[in-house]
Coordinates of C-alpha atoms and ligand atoms in Angstrom, one line a residue:
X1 CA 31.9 175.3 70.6
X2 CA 35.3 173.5 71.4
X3 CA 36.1 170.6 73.2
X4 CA 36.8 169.2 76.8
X5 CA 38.3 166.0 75.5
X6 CA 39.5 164.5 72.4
X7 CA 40.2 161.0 71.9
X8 CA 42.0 160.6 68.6
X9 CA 44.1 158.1 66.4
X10 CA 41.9 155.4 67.4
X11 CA 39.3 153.0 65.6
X12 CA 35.4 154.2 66.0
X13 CA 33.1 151.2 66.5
X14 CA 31.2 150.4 65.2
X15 CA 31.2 151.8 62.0
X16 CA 35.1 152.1 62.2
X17 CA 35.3 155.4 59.7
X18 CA 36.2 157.8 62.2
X19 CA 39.3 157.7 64.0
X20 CA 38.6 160.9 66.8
X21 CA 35.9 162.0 69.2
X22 CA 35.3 165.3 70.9
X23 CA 33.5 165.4 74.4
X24 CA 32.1 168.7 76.0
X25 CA 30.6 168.2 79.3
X26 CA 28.8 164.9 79.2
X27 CA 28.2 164.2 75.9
X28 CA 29.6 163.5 72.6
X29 CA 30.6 166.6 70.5
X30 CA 31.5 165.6 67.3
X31 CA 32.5 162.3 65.5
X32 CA 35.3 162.6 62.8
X33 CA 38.8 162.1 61.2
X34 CA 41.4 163.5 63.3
X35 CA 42.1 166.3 60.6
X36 CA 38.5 167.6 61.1
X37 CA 38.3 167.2 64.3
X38 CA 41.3 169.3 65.4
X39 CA 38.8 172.8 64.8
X40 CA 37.2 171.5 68.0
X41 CA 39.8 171.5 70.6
X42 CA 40.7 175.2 72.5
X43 CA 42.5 176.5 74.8
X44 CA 41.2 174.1 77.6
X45 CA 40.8 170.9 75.7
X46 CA 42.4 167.7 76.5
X47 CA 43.9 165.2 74.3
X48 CA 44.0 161.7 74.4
X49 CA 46.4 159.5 71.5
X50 CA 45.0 156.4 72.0
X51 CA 47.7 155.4 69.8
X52 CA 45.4 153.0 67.1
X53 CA 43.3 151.2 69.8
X54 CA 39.9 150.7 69.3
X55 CA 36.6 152.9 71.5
X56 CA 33.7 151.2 71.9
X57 CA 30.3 152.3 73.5
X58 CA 30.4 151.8 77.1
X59 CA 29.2 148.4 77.8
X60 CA 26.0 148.0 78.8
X61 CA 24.9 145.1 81.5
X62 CA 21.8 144.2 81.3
X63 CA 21.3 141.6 84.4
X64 CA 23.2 141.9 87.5
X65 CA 23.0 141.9 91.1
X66 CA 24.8 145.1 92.7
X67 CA 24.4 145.0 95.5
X68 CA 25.7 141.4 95.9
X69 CA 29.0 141.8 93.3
X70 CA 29.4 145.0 95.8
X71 CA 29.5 143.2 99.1
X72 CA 31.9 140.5 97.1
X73 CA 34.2 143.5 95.8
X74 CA 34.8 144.7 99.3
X75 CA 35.1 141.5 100.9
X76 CA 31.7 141.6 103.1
X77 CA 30.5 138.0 101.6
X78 CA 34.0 135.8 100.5
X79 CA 34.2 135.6 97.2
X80 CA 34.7 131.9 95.9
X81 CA 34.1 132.0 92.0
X82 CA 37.0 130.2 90.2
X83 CA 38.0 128.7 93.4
X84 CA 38.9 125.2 93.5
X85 CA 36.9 122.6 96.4
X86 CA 40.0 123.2 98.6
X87 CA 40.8 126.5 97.4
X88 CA 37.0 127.4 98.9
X89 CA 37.5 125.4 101.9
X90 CA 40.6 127.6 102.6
X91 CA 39.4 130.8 102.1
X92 CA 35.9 130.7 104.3
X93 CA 38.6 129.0 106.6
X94 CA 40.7 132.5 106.6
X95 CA 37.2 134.8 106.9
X96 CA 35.9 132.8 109.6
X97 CA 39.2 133.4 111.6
X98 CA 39.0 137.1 110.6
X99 CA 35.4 137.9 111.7
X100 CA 34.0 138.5 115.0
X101 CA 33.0 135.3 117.4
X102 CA 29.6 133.9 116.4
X103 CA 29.2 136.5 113.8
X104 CA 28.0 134.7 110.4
X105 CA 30.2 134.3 107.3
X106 CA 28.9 134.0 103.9
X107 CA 30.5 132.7 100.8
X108 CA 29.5 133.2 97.2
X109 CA 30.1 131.8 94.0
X110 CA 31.2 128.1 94.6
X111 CA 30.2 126.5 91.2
X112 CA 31.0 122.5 91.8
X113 CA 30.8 121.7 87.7
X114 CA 34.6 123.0 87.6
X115 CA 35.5 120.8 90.1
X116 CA 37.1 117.0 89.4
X117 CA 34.6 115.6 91.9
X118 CA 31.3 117.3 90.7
X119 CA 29.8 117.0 94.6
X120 CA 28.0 120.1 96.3
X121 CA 29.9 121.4 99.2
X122 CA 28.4 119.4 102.2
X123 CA 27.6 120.6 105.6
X124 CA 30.2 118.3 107.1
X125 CA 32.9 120.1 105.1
X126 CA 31.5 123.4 106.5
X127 CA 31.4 121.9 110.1
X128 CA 35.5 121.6 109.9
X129 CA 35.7 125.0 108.9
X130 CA 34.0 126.5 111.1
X131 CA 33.0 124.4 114.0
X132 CA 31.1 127.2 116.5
X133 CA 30.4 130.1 114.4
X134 CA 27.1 130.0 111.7
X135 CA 28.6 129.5 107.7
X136 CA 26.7 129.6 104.4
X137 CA 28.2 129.2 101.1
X138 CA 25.9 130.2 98.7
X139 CA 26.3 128.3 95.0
X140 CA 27.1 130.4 92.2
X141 CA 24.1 130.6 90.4
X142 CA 22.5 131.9 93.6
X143 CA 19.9 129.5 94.1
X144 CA 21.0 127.4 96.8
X145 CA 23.4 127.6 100.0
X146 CA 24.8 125.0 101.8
X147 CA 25.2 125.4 105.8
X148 CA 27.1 124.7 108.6
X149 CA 25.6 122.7 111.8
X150 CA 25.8 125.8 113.7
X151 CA 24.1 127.7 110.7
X152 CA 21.6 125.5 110.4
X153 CA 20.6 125.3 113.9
X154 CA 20.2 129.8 113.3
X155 CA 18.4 129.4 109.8
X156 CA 15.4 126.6 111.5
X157 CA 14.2 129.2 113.2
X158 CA 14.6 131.7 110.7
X159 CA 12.9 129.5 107.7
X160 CA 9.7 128.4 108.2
X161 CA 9.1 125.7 105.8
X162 CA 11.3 123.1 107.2
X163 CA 11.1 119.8 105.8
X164 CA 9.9 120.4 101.9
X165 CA 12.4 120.2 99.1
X166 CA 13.8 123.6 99.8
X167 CA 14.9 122.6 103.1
X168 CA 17.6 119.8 103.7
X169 CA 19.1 119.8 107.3
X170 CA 20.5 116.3 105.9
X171 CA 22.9 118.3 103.8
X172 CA 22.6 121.7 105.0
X173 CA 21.1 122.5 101.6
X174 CA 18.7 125.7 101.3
X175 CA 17.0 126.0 98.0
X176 CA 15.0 129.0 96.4
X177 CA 12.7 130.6 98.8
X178 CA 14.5 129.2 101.7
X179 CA 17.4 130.4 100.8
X180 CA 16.8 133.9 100.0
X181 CA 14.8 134.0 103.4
X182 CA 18.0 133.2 105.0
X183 CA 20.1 135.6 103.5
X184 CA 17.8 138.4 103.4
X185 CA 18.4 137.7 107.6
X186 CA 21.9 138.4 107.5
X187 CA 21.7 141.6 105.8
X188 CA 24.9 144.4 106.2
X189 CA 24.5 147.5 107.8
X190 CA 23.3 150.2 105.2
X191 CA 26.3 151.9 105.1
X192 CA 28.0 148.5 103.9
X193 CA 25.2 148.7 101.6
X194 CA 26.9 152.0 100.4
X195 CA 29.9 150.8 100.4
X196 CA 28.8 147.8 98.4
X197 CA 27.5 150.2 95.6
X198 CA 31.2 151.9 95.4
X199 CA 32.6 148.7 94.9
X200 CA 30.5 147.1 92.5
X201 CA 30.9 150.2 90.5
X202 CA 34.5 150.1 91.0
X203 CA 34.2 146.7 89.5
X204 CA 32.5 147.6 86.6
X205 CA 34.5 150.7 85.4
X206 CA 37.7 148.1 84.9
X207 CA 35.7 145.7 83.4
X208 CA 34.4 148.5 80.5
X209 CA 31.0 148.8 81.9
X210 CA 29.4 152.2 82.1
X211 CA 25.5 151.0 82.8
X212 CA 23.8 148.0 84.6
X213 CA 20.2 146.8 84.9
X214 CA 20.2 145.8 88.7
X215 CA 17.6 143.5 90.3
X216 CA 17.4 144.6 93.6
X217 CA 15.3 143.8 96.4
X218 CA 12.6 146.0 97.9
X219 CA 14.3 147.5 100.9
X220 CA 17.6 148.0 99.1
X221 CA 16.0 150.4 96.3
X222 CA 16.1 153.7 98.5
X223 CA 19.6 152.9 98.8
X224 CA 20.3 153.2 95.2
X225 CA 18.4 156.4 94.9
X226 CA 20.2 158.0 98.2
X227 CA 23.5 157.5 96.4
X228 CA 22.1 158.5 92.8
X229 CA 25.1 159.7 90.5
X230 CA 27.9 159.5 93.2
X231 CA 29.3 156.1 92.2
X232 CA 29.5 157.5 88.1
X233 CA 28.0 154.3 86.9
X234 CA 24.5 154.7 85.3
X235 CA 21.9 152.3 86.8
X236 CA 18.4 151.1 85.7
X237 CA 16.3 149.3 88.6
X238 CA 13.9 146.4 88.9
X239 CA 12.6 145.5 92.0
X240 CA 12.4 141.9 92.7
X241 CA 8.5 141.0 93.5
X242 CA 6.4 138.1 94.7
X243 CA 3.1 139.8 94.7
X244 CA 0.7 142.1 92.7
X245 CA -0.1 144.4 96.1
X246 CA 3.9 144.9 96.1
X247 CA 4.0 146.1 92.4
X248 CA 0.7 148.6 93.7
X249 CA 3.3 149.5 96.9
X250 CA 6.4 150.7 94.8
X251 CA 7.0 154.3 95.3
X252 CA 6.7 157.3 92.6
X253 CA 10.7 157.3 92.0
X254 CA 12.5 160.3 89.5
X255 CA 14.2 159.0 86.9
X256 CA 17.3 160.4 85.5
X257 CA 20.6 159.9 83.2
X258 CA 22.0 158.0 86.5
X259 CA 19.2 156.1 87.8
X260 CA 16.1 154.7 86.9
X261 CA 13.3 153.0 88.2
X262 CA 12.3 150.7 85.1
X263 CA 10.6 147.7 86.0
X264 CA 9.9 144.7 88.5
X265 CA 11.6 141.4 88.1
X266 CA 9.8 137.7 88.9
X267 CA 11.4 134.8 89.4
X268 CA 9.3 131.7 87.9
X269 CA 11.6 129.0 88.3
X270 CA 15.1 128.3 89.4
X271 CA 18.1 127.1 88.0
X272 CA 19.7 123.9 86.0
X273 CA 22.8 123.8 88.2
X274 CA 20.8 123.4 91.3
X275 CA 18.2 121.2 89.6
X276 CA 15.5 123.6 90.1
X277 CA 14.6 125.0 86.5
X278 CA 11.8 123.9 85.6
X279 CA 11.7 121.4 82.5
X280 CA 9.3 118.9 81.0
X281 CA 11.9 116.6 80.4
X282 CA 13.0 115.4 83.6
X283 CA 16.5 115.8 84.6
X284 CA 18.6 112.8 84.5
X285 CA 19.0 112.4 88.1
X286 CA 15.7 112.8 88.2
X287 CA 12.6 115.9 89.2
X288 CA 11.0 118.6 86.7
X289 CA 12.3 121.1 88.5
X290 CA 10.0 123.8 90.7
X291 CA 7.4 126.5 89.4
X292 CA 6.9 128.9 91.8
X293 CA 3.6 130.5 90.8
X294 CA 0.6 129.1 89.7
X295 CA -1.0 130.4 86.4
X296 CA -2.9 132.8 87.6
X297 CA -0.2 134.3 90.1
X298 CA 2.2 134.9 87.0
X299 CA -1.3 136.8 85.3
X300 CA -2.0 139.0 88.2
X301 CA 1.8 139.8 88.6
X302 CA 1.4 140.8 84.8
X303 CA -1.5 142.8 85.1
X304 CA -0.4 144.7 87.9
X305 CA 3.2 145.5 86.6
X306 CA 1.5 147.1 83.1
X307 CA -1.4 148.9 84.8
X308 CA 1.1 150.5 87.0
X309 CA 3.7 151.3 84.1
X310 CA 6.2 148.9 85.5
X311 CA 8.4 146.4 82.7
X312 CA 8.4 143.3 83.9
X313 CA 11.6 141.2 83.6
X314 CA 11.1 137.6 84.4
X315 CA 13.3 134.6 85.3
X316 CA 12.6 131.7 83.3
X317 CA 15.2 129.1 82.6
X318 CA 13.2 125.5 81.8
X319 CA 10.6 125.0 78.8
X320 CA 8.4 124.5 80.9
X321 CA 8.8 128.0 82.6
X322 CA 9.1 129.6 79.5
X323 CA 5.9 128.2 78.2
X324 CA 3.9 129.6 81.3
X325 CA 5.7 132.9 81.1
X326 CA 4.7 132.9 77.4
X327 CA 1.1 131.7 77.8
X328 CA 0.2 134.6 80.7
X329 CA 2.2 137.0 78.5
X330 CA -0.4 135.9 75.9
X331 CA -3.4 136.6 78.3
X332 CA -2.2 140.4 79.0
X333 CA -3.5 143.0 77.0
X334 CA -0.9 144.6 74.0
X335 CA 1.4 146.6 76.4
X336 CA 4.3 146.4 73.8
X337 CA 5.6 150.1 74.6
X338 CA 6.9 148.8 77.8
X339 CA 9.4 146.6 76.5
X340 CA 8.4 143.3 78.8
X341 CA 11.4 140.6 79.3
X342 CA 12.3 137.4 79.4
X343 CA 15.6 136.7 81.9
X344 CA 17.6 133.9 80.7
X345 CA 15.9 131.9 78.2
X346 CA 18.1 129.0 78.6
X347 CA 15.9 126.1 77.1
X348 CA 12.9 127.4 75.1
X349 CA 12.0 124.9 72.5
X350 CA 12.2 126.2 69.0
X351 CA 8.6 127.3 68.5
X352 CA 8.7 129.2 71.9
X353 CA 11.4 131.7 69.8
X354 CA 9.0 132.1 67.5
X355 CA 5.9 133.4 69.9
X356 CA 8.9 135.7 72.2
X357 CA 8.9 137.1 68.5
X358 CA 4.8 137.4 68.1
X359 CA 4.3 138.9 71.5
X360 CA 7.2 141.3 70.7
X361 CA 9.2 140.3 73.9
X362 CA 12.9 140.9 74.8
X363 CA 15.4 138.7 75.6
X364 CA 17.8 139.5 78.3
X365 CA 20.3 136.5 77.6
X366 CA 24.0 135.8 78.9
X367 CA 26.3 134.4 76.9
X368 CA 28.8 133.6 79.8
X369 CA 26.1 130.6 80.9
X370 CA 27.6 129.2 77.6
X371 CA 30.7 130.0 78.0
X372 CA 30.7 128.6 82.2
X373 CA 28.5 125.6 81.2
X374 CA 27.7 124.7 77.4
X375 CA 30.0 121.9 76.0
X376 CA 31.2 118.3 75.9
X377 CA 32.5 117.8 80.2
X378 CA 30.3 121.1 81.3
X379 CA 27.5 121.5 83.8
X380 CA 24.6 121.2 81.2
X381 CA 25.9 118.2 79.8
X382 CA 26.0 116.5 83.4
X383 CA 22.5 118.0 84.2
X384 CA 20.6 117.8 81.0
X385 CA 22.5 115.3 78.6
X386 CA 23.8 116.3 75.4
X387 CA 21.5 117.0 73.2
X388 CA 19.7 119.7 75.4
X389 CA 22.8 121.0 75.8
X390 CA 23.1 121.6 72.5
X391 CA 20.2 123.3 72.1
X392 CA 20.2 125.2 75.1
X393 CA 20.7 129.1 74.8
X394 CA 20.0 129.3 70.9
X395 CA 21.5 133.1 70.3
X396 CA 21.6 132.3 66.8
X397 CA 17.8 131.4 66.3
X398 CA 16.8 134.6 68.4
X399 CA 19.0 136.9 66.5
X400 CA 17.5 135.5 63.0
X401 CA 14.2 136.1 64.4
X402 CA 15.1 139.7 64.7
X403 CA 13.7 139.5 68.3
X404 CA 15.3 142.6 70.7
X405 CA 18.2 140.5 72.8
X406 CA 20.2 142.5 75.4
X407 CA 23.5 140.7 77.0
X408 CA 24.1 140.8 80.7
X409 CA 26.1 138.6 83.2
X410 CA 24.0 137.8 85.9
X411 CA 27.2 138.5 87.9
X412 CA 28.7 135.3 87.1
X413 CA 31.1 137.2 86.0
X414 CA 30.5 140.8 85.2
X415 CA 33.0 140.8 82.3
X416 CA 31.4 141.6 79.1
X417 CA 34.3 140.7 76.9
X418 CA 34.0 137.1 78.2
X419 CA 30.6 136.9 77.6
X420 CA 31.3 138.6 73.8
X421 CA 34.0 136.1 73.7
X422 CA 31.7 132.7 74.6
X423 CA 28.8 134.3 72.4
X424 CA 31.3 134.5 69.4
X425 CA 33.1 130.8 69.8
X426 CA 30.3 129.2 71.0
X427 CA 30.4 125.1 71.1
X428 CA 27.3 124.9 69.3
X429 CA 26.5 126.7 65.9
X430 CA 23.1 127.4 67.1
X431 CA 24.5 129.6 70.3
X432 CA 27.3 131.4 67.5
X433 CA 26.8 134.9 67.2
X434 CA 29.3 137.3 65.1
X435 CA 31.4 139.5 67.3
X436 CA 28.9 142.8 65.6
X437 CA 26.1 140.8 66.9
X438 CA 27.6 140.3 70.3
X439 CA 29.1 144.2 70.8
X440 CA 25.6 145.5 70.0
X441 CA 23.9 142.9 72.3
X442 CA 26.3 144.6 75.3
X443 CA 25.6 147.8 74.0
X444 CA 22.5 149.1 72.4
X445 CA 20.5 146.1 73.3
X446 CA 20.9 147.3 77.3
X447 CA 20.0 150.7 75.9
X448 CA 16.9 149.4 73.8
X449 CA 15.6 147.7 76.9
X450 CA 15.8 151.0 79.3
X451 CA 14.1 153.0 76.5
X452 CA 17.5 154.4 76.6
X453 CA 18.1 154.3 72.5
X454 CA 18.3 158.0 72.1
X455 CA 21.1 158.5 74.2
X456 CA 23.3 155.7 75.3
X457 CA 25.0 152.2 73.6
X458 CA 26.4 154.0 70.2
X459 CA 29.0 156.8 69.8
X460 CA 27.1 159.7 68.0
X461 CA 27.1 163.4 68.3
X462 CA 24.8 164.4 70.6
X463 CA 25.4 160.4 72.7
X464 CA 26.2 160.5 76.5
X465 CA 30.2 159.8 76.3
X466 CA 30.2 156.5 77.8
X467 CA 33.1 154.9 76.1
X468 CA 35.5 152.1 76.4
X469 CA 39.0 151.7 75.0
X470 CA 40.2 148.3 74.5
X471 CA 43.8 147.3 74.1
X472 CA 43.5 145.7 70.6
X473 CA 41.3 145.5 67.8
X474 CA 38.7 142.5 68.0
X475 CA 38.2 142.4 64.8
X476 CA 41.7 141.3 63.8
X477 CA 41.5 138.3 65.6
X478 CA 38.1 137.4 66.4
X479 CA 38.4 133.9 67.0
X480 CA 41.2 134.4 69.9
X481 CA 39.9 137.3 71.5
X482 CA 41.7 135.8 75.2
X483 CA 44.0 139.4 75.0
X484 CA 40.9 141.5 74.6
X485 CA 41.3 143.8 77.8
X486 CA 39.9 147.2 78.5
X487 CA 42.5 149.5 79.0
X488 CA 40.2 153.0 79.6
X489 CA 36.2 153.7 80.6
X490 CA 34.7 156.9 80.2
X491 CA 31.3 158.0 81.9
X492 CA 30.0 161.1 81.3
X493 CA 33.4 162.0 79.8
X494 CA 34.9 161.3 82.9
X495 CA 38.0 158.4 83.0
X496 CA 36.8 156.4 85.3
X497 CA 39.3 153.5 84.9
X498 CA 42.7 153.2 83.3
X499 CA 44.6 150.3 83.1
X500 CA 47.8 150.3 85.6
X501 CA 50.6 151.5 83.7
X502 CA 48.6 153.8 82.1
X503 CA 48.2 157.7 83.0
X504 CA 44.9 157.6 80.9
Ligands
ZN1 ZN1 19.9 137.2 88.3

């Protein structure tokens, strides 16, 4: 049987023996020196020199939001991460002027701990921008927007808890619920929605990443399947949920190498930046933070999620989060098979670590959280003081305790090399991870979680060829790895991203 594509004269990861790989359709041929390897290619095959550059397998994401990095990609919602507080002002300024009269404007991604003055965005600032039409700019972390007058005066009637402590008309601030009410209001078209998807994958071919895990909202799930395979990015799907009769509601979806329905996801608490995780410490400035279930809510969402087959992936940031998550986990009967998760994990107290391990949990964790906010004059610090800081996201305990982790971005960035990067020169020793550690945890961990460990996250005969070619080798300088960049992706055996400059 001969080849459809060679790569050779480059470095094999992980193992790093072999130097060539043959491709035929979809999936990996043949793993060898380039002297064996050459008895594969024909008449038809094509070669690649990738001229001593190192392939990895495809990254694999394991938390992001596609939909949302989609509608960012082509422009629908302003993008505003890395933006300075003027920078921001400016460019929801520009999209106001560029959208229709009235029609709302949403920014995404503001994150105020980069800024010199560590304020929110206020309402008033919004107001200059855009005086008549409705403006949100939603925070990075996703868990709160800030409003205009004008878009305040729409979301009143749109929210109906007015007045609690997810709704500030003082401020403009939405939190949690309220805020994901809001924007589920102000939904795109569904051919947007489409659109969206080619983007977002788009996005993740350049950054190396050949499969996602997407939390996704109910009514955007048939748009997923209706598009299956087109975008050439493989996705697995869990449906964001609030109640047990909406886990009995999903439909009977067919899963295949492109997409697959895997799980539902729960949100239990919020976030540190917007001072909503919830901790038993309270924050400096004061509140523990929200819960949003009750004990027995969390139970039933459980139990309905295993008796209908579902994984259940779910948010928890605070200890005090975690520790419900972990005692309802406790109640459900064994369902280890279906791989259950914990998102984030930001600030589980040592002994938590240790029962994730008992129940035989996974962790979904991202290493960019450390890398956006972990250190002396970073968000955590300012919201938690340093010593939880310092203890917050402890890759290194979870990876002695041999506990499943998988790496994703939660979109804030997708760029696994800067979350490999932030996991490998971590501030704290306990967060430090070696770069091995780190590739595997954006690779076959994602895998692992999707049941996916046959086929996908190494390079081995017989693997789909999803593959990434990066432009030097990490492990000669794996304490500066700032010049890692991916210069090729591969799905399926398909380039689906070269660098500029290069013909692939
Ligand atoms: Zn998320």
């Amino acid at each position: 049987m001969k080849a459809d594509l060679i790569l050779t004269n480059g470095i094999v990861f992980p193992a790093r023996e072999a130097d060539s790989i043959a491709i035929r359709g979809d999936r990996i041929l043949a793993v060898a020196r380039s002297d064996e390897i050459g008895a594969l290619a024909g008449e038809g095959t094509e070669t690649i020199d990738l001229e001593g550059r190192p392939v990895l397998p495809g990254f694999i994401d394991a938390h992001v939001h596609l939909f949302d990095a989609g509608l960012r990609e082509i422009g629908w919602r302003v993008d505003l991460s890395g933006l300075s507080r003027d920078e921001t002002l400016a460019a929801l300024r520009e999209a106001v002027k560029s959208r229709g009269e009235g029609e709302w404007v949403i920014g995404e991604g503001w994150d105020e701990s980069r800024w010199g003055e560590r304020r929110y965005l206020t309402r008033g600032e919004l107001d200059r921008v855009a005086p008549d039409s409705p403006l949100g700019a939603v925070r990075m972390d996703g868990h709160m927007i800030v409003l205009n007058r004008v878009g305040l005066r729409a979301a009143s009637s749109i929210v109906p808890d007015h007045g609690s402590d997810l709704f500030d008309p003082e401020w403009g601030i939405l939190r949690e619920e309220a805020a994901w009410t809001l924007l589920e209001r102000i939904e795109p078209d569904p051919s947007t929605l489409a659109e969206a998807l080619s983007g977002a994958a788009r996005l993740c071919h350049r950054l190396g990443v050949t499969s996602v895990h997407t939390m996704t909202k109910a009514w955007r799930v048939p748009i997923l399947f209706e598009r299956r395979g087109r975008d050439l990015l493989r996705i697995g799907v869990y449906q964001t949920v609030g109640s047990p009769s909406e886990i009995e509601g999903i439909a009977g979806y067919e899963n295949d190498q492109w997409l697959r329905f895997l799980g539902v996801k729960v949100f239990t608490d919020g976030s540190i930046g917007a001072g909503t995780a919830a901790v038993t410490e309270a924050y400096p400035s004061g509140g523990n933070g929200i819960l949003n279930y009750t004990d027995e809510e969390i139970s039933n969402l459980l139990a309905a999620a295993a008796r209908a087959g579902h994984q259940a992936a779910i948010h928890a940031i605070g200890d005090r989060a975690i520790a419900q998550v972990l005692r309802m986990y406790a109640r459900l009967d064994a369902r280890s098979e279906l791989r259950n998760r914990i998102e984030h994990f930001e600030l589980p107290e040592e002994r938590q670590i240790e029962e994730v391990k008992r129940l035989g949990l996974h962790l979904s964790m991202q290493p960019n959280f450390i890398g956006n906010w972990s250190g002396p004059g970073k968000m955590y610090v300012e919201r938690l003081g340093r010593e939880r800081d310092a203890v917050s996201n402890p890759l290194r305990a979870v990876f002695d305790f041999g506990i499943p982790v998988a790496f994703g971005s939660d979109g804030m960035p997708i760029s696994p090399l800067y979350g490999i990067r932030a996991a490998v020169n971590a501030p704290y020793s306990t967060q430090r991870v070696s770069l091995d550690e780190a590739i595997a945890a954006y690779t076959e961990g994602g895998a692992r979680f999707g049941s996916e460990e046959g086929v996908k996250g190494r390079i081995e005969e017989g693997f789909l060829a999803d593959l990434v070619v990066l432009n030097e080798d990490p492990f000669l300088v794996p304490t500066d790895l700032n010049d890692m960049r991916v210069e090729m992706t591969f799905v399926g055996g398909k380039l689906v991203y070269a660098r500029e400059g290069r013909c692939g």
